[in-house]
């Protein structure tokens, strides 16, 4: 009987969840490549492929997506369409014993800090000398730069500290070395991420060091844009605003999840800030950095959220006119502080409030975009899609914010390049423009 010759072992990485998970997958791929293993990201599978799913365990929807993905590949394994299946990331960190029982057709489940063990199971060894090196899954011209792991904040609704542990800052020299390596690879935009960005340095330097880090990153040759994500409002280090002013590469952009504006809920959420202080902080941002784009995320349907609280939030959004805004529907997460509260807002009401806020924001975004018609924007071209180049201004982060569309007929630019674009039209979220 003719036996099928075993093909070359290949490893396919599937990434779910947030940009921090993307970086973890990229680090894993860099390690596997350095061990001469063939690895790729979210590609085709075959009977010689081992699949690693990097899961998300944040809230209901994300957890369900992770479980569905594990089941999908567990079925593929049963049918011999893949060789082996491994699971890592936040869902696995949080629910390992349950997953091992419920979906046993997986070689092994790993936590969020088990990279060396995962590599060993994949037939590779952890190479310490590779710190800061990884295989990008994003287009080369932008990269996420994770400056810390874990979180020390006590937010009542959040399970992230359960899955990612205590806040651990990366030493500054390691981050600079990583940024220089990325710049040599052609990266022009660094998107700084952490669970809580503004806490950077407090654990290892006994002082908030984000501003110092920005000044150092600003000197890295080849980098044009540095973007800030996941800032925290309470105790916001004001020297960051000075660094944003002084550093020409730091985008006039800040992502700062505020979650809510009702004092009662901010207290119950253990956010450590009041509504007045929140409003003052935004005023200070706009005074110190004129034209800054502010992105925030809000939670709707948190336990005890009344119509009055919801009206407060709507008024806040209308008053502030955020440039970019995202919303989450409250998810009652076991082992969080809020889990002891009664999840008393009906799912249908949560959904209605999410829709109403997004409709309100659509109107605000549309009006703000109209004001950009006739202006010339510096745009980073991300991709060519059909007849259009698609890019972003310094006020837009990949995946979550607005885009600029440039008709490619008769106009030429390159993906990964910056181009000056005169805005000729505007939609609720996206802008349309011409090469200048
Ligand atoms: S800052 Fe709060 S919401 Fe963000 S990861 Fe930490 S605990 Fe969760």
PDB file of C-alpha atoms in Angstrom, residues 114-224:
ATOM      1  CA  UNK A 114       3.711  30.332  28.371  1.00  0.00           C
ATOM      2  CA  UNK A 115       5.659  31.187  25.191  1.00  0.00           C
ATOM      3  CA  UNK A 116       8.687  28.950  25.979  1.00  0.00           C
ATOM      4  CA  UNK A 117       6.408  25.963  26.717  1.00  0.00           C
ATOM      5  CA  UNK A 118       4.334  26.563  23.568  1.00  0.00           C
ATOM      6  CA  UNK A 119       7.500  26.761  21.464  1.00  0.00           C
ATOM      7  CA  UNK A 120       8.770  23.502  23.008  1.00  0.00           C
ATOM      8  CA  UNK A 121       5.509  21.739  22.081  1.00  0.00           C
ATOM      9  CA  UNK A 122       5.899  23.030  18.518  1.00  0.00           C
ATOM     10  CA  UNK A 123       9.407  21.594  18.327  1.00  0.00           C
ATOM     11  CA  UNK A 124      11.212  24.914  18.792  1.00  0.00           C
ATOM     12  CA  UNK A 125      13.285  26.462  21.529  1.00  0.00           C
ATOM     13  CA  UNK A 126      12.841  29.929  23.005  1.00  0.00           C
ATOM     14  CA  UNK A 127      15.591  32.239  21.772  1.00  0.00           C
ATOM     15  CA  UNK A 128      16.217  34.963  24.349  1.00  0.00           C
ATOM     16  CA  UNK A 129      18.452  36.890  21.958  1.00  0.00           C
ATOM     17  CA  UNK A 130      15.415  37.593  19.765  1.00  0.00           C
ATOM     18  CA  UNK A 131      13.811  39.941  22.276  1.00  0.00           C
ATOM     19  CA  UNK A 132      12.258  42.854  20.358  1.00  0.00           C
ATOM     20  CA  UNK A 133      12.270  40.945  17.085  1.00  0.00           C
ATOM     21  CA  UNK A 134       9.101  39.622  15.510  1.00  0.00           C
ATOM     22  CA  UNK A 135       7.419  38.823  12.207  1.00  0.00           C
ATOM     23  CA  UNK A 136       4.937  41.562  11.384  1.00  0.00           C
ATOM     24  CA  UNK A 137       1.421  40.554  10.398  1.00  0.00           C
ATOM     25  CA  UNK A 138       0.458  44.174   9.710  1.00  0.00           C
ATOM     26  CA  UNK A 139       1.562  45.907   6.484  1.00  0.00           C
ATOM     27  CA  UNK A 140       5.244  46.752   6.940  1.00  0.00           C
ATOM     28  CA  UNK A 141       4.725  50.509   7.126  1.00  0.00           C
ATOM     29  CA  UNK A 142       2.942  50.391  10.492  1.00  0.00           C
ATOM     30  CA  UNK A 143       3.484  48.261  13.567  1.00  0.00           C
ATOM     31  CA  UNK A 144       2.072  47.954  17.065  1.00  0.00           C
ATOM     32  CA  UNK A 145       4.686  48.538  19.752  1.00  0.00           C
ATOM     33  CA  UNK A 146       3.698  46.933  23.073  1.00  0.00           C
ATOM     34  CA  UNK A 147       5.443  48.859  25.865  1.00  0.00           C
ATOM     35  CA  UNK A 148       4.024  46.961  28.837  1.00  0.00           C
ATOM     36  CA  UNK A 149       1.986  43.904  29.754  1.00  0.00           C
ATOM     37  CA  UNK A 150      -0.747  43.428  32.362  1.00  0.00           C
ATOM     38  CA  UNK A 151      -2.566  46.016  34.469  1.00  0.00           C
ATOM     39  CA  UNK A 152      -2.687  47.198  38.099  1.00  0.00           C
ATOM     40  CA  UNK A 153      -5.928  49.170  37.747  1.00  0.00           C
ATOM     41  CA  UNK A 154      -9.036  47.970  39.682  1.00  0.00           C
ATOM     42  CA  UNK A 155     -11.730  48.656  37.054  1.00  0.00           C
ATOM     43  CA  UNK A 156     -14.726  46.703  38.308  1.00  0.00           C
ATOM     44  CA  UNK A 157     -15.941  45.357  34.929  1.00  0.00           C
ATOM     45  CA  UNK A 158     -12.595  44.241  33.553  1.00  0.00           C
ATOM     46  CA  UNK A 159     -11.207  40.696  33.388  1.00  0.00           C
ATOM     47  CA  UNK A 160      -7.943  41.697  31.705  1.00  0.00           C
ATOM     48  CA  UNK A 161      -5.840  41.704  34.897  1.00  0.00           C
ATOM     49  CA  UNK A 162      -7.073  38.126  35.498  1.00  0.00           C
ATOM     50  CA  UNK A 163      -5.738  37.087  32.068  1.00  0.00           C
ATOM     51  CA  UNK A 164      -2.699  39.322  31.715  1.00  0.00           C
ATOM     52  CA  UNK A 165      -1.529  39.705  35.310  1.00  0.00           C
ATOM     53  CA  UNK A 166       0.111  42.678  36.984  1.00  0.00           C
ATOM     54  CA  UNK A 167       1.523  45.642  35.039  1.00  0.00           C
ATOM     55  CA  UNK A 168       5.059  44.951  33.767  1.00  0.00           C
ATOM     56  CA  UNK A 169       6.784  47.737  31.787  1.00  0.00           C
ATOM     57  CA  UNK A 170       9.362  46.818  29.147  1.00  0.00           C
ATOM     58  CA  UNK A 171      12.759  48.419  29.811  1.00  0.00           C
ATOM     59  CA  UNK A 172      13.100  51.592  27.721  1.00  0.00           C
ATOM     60  CA  UNK A 173      16.280  50.453  25.954  1.00  0.00           C
ATOM     61  CA  UNK A 174      14.484  47.277  24.795  1.00  0.00           C
ATOM     62  CA  UNK A 175      11.615  49.343  23.355  1.00  0.00           C
ATOM     63  CA  UNK A 176      14.029  51.693  21.567  1.00  0.00           C
ATOM     64  CA  UNK A 177      15.962  48.712  20.153  1.00  0.00           C
ATOM     65  CA  UNK A 178      12.664  47.199  18.939  1.00  0.00           C
ATOM     66  CA  UNK A 179      11.611  50.517  17.348  1.00  0.00           C
ATOM     67  CA  UNK A 180      14.977  50.834  15.581  1.00  0.00           C
ATOM     68  CA  UNK A 181      14.614  47.266  14.281  1.00  0.00           C
ATOM     69  CA  UNK A 182      11.139  48.031  12.962  1.00  0.00           C
ATOM     70  CA  UNK A 183      12.348  51.242  11.304  1.00  0.00           C
ATOM     71  CA  UNK A 184      15.103  49.270   9.557  1.00  0.00           C
ATOM     72  CA  UNK A 185      12.330  46.952   8.279  1.00  0.00           C
ATOM     73  CA  UNK A 186      10.548  49.943   6.747  1.00  0.00           C
ATOM     74  CA  UNK A 187       8.050  50.732   9.509  1.00  0.00           C
ATOM     75  CA  UNK A 188       7.055  54.408   9.482  1.00  0.00           C
ATOM     76  CA  UNK A 189       4.250  54.421  12.058  1.00  0.00           C
ATOM     77  CA  UNK A 190       4.580  53.059  15.584  1.00  0.00           C
ATOM     78  CA  UNK A 191       1.327  52.483  17.447  1.00  0.00           C
ATOM     79  CA  UNK A 192       2.103  52.401  21.161  1.00  0.00           C
ATOM     80  CA  UNK A 193      -0.060  49.928  23.063  1.00  0.00           C
ATOM     81  CA  UNK A 194      -0.403  48.457  26.545  1.00  0.00           C
ATOM     82  CA  UNK A 195      -3.316  47.617  28.802  1.00  0.00           C
ATOM     83  CA  UNK A 196      -2.713  50.977  30.474  1.00  0.00           C
ATOM     84  CA  UNK A 197      -0.244  53.103  28.493  1.00  0.00           C
ATOM     85  CA  UNK A 198       0.072  56.038  30.897  1.00  0.00           C
ATOM     86  CA  UNK A 199       1.253  53.780  33.737  1.00  0.00           C
ATOM     87  CA  UNK A 200       4.419  53.044  31.762  1.00  0.00           C
ATOM     88  CA  UNK A 201       7.571  52.903  33.865  1.00  0.00           C
ATOM     89  CA  UNK A 202       5.946  53.212  37.279  1.00  0.00           C
ATOM     90  CA  UNK A 203       6.899  49.624  38.228  1.00  0.00           C
ATOM     91  CA  UNK A 204      10.512  49.572  37.037  1.00  0.00           C
ATOM     92  CA  UNK A 205      11.495  53.260  37.347  1.00  0.00           C
ATOM     93  CA  UNK A 206       9.180  54.229  40.256  1.00  0.00           C
ATOM     94  CA  UNK A 207       8.047  57.103  38.008  1.00  0.00           C
ATOM     95  CA  UNK A 208       5.691  57.557  35.016  1.00  0.00           C
ATOM     96  CA  UNK A 209       8.047  57.515  32.037  1.00  0.00           C
ATOM     97  CA  UNK A 210       5.803  57.676  28.970  1.00  0.00           C
ATOM     98  CA  UNK A 211       6.878  61.251  28.200  1.00  0.00           C
ATOM     99  CA  UNK A 212      10.580  60.293  28.358  1.00  0.00           C
ATOM    100  CA  UNK A 213       9.892  57.280  26.164  1.00  0.00           C
ATOM    101  CA  UNK A 214       8.159  59.479  23.561  1.00  0.00           C
ATOM    102  CA  UNK A 215      11.166  61.826  23.463  1.00  0.00           C
ATOM    103  CA  UNK A 216      13.486  58.864  22.889  1.00  0.00           C
ATOM    104  CA  UNK A 217      11.255  57.293  20.216  1.00  0.00           C
ATOM    105  CA  UNK A 218      11.077  60.669  18.491  1.00  0.00           C
ATOM    106  CA  UNK A 219      14.797  60.319  17.737  1.00  0.00           C
ATOM    107  CA  UNK A 220      14.461  56.956  15.996  1.00  0.00           C
ATOM    108  CA  UNK A 221      15.380  57.452  12.354  1.00  0.00           C
ATOM    109  CA  UNK A 222      12.916  56.302   9.729  1.00  0.00           C
ATOM    110  CA  UNK A 223       9.877  56.647  12.000  1.00  0.00           C
ATOM    111  CA  UNK A 224       7.422  59.383  10.972  1.00  0.00           C
TER     112      UNK A 224
END
